[in-house]
mmCIF file of C-alpha atoms in Angstrom:
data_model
loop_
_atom_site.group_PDB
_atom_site.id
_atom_site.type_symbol
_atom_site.label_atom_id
_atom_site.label_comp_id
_atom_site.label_asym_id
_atom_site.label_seq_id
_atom_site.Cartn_x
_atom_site.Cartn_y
_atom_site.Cartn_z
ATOM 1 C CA UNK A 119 -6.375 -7.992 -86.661
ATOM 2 C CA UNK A 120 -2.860 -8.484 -87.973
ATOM 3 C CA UNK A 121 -2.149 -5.223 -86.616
ATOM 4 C CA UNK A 122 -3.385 -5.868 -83.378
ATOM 5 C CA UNK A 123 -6.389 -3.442 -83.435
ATOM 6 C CA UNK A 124 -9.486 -4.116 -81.774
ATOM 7 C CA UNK A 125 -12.472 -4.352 -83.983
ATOM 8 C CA UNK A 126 -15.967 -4.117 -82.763
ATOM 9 C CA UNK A 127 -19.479 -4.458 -84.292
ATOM 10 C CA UNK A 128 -21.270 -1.582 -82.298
ATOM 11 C CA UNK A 129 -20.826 1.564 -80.462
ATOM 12 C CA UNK A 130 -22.353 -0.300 -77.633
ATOM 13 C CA UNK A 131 -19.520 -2.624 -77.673
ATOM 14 C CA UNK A 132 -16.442 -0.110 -78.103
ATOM 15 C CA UNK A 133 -17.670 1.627 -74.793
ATOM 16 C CA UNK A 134 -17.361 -1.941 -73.194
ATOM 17 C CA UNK A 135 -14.277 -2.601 -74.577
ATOM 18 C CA UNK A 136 -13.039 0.884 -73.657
ATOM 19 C CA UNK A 137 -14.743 0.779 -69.987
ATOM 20 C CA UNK A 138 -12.645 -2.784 -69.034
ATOM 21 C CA UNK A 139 -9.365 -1.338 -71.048
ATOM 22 C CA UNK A 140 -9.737 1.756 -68.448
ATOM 23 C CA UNK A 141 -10.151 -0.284 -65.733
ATOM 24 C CA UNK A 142 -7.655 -2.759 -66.695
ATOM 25 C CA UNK A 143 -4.967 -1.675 -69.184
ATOM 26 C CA UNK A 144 -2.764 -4.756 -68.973
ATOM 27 C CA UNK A 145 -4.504 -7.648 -71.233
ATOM 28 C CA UNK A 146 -5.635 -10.610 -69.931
ATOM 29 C CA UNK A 147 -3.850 -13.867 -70.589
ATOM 30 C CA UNK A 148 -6.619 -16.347 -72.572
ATOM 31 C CA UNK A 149 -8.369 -18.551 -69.827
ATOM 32 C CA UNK A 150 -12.023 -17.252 -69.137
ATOM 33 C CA UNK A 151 -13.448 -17.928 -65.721
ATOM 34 C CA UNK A 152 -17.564 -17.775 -65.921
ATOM 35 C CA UNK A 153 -19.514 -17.575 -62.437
ATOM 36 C CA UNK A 154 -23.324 -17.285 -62.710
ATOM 37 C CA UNK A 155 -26.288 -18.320 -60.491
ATOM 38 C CA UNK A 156 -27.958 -19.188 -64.020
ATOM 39 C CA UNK A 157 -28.257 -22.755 -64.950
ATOM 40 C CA UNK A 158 -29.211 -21.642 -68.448
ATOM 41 C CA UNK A 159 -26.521 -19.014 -68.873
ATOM 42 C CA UNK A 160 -23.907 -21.746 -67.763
ATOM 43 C CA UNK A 161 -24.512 -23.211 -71.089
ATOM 44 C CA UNK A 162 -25.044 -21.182 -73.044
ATOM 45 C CA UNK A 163 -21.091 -19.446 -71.964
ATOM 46 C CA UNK A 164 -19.853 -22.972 -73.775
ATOM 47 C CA UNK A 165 -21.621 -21.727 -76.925
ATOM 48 C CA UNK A 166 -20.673 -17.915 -76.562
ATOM 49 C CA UNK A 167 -17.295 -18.420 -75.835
ATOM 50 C CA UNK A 168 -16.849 -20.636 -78.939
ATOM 51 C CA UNK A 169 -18.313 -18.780 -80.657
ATOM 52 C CA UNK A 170 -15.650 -16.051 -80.057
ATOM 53 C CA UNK A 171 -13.381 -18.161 -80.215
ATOM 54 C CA UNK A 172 -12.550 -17.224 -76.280
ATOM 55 C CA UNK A 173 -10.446 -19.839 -74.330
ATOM 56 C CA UNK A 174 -12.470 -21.276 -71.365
ATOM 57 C CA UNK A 175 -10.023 -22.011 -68.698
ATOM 58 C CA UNK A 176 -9.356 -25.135 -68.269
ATOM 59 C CA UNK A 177 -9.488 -24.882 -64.078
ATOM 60 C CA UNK A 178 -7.170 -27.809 -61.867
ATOM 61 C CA UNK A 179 -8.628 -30.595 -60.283
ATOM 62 C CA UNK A 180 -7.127 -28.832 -57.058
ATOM 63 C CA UNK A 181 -9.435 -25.953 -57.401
ATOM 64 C CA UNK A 182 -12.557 -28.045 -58.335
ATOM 65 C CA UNK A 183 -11.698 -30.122 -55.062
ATOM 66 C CA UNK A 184 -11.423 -26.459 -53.171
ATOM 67 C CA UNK A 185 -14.714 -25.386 -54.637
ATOM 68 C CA UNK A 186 -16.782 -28.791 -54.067
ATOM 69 C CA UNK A 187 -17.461 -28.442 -50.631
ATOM 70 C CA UNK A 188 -17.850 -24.268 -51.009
ATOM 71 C CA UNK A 189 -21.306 -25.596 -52.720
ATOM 72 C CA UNK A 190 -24.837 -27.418 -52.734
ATOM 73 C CA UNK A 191 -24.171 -30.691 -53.464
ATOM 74 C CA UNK A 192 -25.928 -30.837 -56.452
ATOM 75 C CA UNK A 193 -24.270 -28.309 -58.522
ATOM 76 C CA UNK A 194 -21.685 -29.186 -61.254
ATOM 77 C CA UNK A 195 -17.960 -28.355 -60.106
ATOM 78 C CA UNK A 196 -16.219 -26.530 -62.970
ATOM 79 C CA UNK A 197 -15.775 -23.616 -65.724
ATOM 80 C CA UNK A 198 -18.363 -22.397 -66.149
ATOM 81 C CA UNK A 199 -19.336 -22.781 -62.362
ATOM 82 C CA UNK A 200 -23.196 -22.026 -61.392
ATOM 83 C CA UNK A 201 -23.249 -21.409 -57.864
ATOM 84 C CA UNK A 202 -26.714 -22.098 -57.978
ATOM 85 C CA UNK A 203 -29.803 -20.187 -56.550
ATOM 86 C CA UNK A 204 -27.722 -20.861 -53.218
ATOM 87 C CA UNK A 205 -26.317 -16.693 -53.496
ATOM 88 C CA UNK A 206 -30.169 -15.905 -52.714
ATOM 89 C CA UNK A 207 -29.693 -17.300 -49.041
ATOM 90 C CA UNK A 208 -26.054 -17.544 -48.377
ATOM 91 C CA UNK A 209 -24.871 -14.222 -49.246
ATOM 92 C CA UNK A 210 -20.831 -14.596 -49.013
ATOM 93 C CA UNK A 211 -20.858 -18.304 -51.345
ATOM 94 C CA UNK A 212 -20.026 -16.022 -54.354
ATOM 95 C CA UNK A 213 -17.032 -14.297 -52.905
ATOM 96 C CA UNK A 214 -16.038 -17.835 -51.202
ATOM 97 C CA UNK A 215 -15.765 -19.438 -54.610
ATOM 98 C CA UNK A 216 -14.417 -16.898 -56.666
ATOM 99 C CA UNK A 217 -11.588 -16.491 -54.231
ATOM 100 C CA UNK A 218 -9.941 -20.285 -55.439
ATOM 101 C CA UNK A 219 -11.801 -20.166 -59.159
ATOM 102 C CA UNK A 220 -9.930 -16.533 -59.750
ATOM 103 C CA UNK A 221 -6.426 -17.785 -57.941
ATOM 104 C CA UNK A 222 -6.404 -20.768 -60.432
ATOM 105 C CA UNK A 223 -3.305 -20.484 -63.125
ATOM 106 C CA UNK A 224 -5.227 -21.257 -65.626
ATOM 107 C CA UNK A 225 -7.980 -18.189 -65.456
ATOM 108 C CA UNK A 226 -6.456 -14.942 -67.294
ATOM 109 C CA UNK A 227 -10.106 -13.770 -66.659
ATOM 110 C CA UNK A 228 -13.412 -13.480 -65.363
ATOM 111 C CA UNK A 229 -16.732 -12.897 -66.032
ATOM 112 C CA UNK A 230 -19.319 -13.058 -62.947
ATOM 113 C CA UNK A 231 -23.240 -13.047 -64.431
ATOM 114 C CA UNK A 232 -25.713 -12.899 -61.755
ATOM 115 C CA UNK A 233 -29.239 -13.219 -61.733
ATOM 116 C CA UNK A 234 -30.228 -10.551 -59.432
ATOM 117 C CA UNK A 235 -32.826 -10.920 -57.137
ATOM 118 C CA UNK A 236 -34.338 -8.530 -54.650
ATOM 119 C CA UNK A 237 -34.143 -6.887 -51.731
ATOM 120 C CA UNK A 238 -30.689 -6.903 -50.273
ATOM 121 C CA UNK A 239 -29.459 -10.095 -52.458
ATOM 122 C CA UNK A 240 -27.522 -8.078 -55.151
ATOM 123 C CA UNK A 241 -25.862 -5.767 -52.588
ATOM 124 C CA UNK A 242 -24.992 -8.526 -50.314
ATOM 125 C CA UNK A 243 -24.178 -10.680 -53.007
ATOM 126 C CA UNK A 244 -21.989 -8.382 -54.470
ATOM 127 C CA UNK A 245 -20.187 -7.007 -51.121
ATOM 128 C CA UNK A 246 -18.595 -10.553 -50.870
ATOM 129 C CA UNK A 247 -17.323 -10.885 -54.276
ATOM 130 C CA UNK A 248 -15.793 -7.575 -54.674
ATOM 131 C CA UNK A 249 -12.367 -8.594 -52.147
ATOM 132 C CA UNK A 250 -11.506 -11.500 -54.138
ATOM 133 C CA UNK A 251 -11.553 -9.527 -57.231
ATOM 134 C CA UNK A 252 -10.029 -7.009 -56.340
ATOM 135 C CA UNK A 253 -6.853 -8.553 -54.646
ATOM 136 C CA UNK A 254 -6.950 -10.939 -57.908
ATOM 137 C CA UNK A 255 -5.829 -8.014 -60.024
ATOM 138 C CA UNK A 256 -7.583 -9.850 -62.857
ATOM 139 C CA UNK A 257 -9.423 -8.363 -65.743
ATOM 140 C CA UNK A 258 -13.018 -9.017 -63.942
ATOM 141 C CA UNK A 259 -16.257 -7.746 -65.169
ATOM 142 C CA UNK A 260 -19.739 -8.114 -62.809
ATOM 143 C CA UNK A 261 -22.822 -8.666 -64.814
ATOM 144 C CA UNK A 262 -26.456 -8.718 -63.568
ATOM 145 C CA UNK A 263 -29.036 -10.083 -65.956
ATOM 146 C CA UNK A 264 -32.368 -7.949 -67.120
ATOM 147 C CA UNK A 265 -31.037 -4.368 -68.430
ATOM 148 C CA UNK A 266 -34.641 -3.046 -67.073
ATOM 149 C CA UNK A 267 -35.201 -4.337 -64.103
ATOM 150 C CA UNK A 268 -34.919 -2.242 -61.009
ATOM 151 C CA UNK A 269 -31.128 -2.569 -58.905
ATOM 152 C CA UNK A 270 -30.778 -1.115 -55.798
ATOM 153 C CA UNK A 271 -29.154 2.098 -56.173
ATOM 154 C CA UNK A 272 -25.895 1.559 -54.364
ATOM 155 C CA UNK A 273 -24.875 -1.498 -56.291
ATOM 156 C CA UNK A 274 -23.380 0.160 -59.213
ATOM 157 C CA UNK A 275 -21.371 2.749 -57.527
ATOM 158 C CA UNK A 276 -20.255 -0.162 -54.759
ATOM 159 C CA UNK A 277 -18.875 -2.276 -57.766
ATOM 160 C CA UNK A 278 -17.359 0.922 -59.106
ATOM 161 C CA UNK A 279 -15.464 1.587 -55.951
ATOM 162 C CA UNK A 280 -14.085 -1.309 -56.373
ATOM 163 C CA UNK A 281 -12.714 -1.290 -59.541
ATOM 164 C CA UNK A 282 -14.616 -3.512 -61.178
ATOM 165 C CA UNK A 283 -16.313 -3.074 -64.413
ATOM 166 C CA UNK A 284 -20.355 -3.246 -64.276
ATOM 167 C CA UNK A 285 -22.485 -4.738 -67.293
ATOM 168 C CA UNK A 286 -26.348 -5.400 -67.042
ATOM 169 C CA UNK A 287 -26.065 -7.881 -70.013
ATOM 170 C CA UNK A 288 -23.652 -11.262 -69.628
ATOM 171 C CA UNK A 289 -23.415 -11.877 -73.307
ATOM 172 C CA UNK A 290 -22.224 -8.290 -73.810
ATOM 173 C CA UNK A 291 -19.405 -8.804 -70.518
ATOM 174 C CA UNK A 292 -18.062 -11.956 -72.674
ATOM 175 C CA UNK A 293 -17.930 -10.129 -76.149
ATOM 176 C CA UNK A 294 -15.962 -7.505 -74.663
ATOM 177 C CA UNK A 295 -13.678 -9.789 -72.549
ATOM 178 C CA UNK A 296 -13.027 -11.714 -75.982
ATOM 179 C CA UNK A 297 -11.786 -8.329 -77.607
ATOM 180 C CA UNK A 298 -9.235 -7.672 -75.037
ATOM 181 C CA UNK A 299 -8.317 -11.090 -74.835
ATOM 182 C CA UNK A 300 -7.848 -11.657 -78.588
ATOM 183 C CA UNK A 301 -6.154 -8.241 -78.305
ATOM 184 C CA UNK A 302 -3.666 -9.249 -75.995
ATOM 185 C CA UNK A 303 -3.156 -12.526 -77.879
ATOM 186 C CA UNK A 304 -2.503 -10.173 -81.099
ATOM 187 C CA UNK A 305 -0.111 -8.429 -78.826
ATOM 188 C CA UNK A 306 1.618 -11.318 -77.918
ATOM 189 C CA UNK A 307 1.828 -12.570 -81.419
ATOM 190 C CA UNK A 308 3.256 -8.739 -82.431
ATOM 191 C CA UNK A 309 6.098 -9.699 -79.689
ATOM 192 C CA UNK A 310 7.501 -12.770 -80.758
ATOM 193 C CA UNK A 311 7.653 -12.282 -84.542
ATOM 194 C CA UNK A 312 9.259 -9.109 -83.643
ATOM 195 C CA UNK A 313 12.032 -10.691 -81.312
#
């Protein structure tokens, strides 16, 4: 740790770490964004992340007001930011909020956990969100919930396209984004008692 070396608990978990390095050599800066459609999951990211000891990004009042109308008016405005079931019937509202949440100062990162669905709902879902990511340049990684349930067959190689990291487990998508985030914290650490 002192040494700035990245230490994980499973093999499982050094491919993760190694798949969002690839994808995203530059470290984040600490400041986790978490979108999910997931209620449950929204709460339980507090927990994870402290766990971790990962940073939750503490997102403006500007962006809340930006996302606020972007959503049902009973969901809870913030970070973590559940989108609600909404992303089964309005297809774009996941890009349309991670465009402000991601553009935020305060978000070095992002993890976006989605619970599926069927039919054309990932796809579609996932279509929308890609753009903002992309052109965000941030360390992003797109998680869908239930490693064996059935995903249309395009979705991975869509998200892949992209650029973007793909995870069918949430919890795993924050463990590795606290690695490279405590790694780049290391590395920042490194750099200043070496100036």
């Amino acid at each position: 740790r002192q040494e700035a070396v990245i230490l994980v608990d499973s093999f499982d978990e050094w491919v993760d770490v190694t798949t969002l390095l690839c994808h995203y050599p530059a470290t984040p800066k600490p400041g986790l964004a978490v979108i999910t459609n997931s209620g449950a999951f929204r709460g339980m990211a507090y927990d994870l992340c402290e766990r971790l000891g990962l940073p939750v990004a503490d997102i403006s009042d500007a962006t809340n007001e930006r996302l606020r109308p972007l959503l049902p008016g009973f969901a809870h405005v913030g970070n973590p930011l559940d989108v609600t079931a909404q992303t089964a019937f309005q297809f774009d509202l996941l890009g349309k909020v991670i465009a402000p949440l991601i553009a935020d100062e305060a978000v070095g990162s992002l993890v976006v956990a989605m619970v599926g669905g069927s039919g054309p709902i990932p796809v579609e879902t996932a279509r929308h969100a890609i753009p903002p990511i992309r052109s965000s340049g941030k360390p992003t990684i797109y998680a869908i919930f239930g490693a064996g349930s059935t995903l249309p067959p395009e979705l991975e190689p869509m998200l892949r396209a992209g650029n973007i990291p793909f995870s069918r487990s949430p919890e795993a998508a924050v463990r590795a984004m606290a690695h490279v985030t405590h790694y780049g914290m290391a590395l920042a650490r490194a750099a200043w008692d070496n100036r």
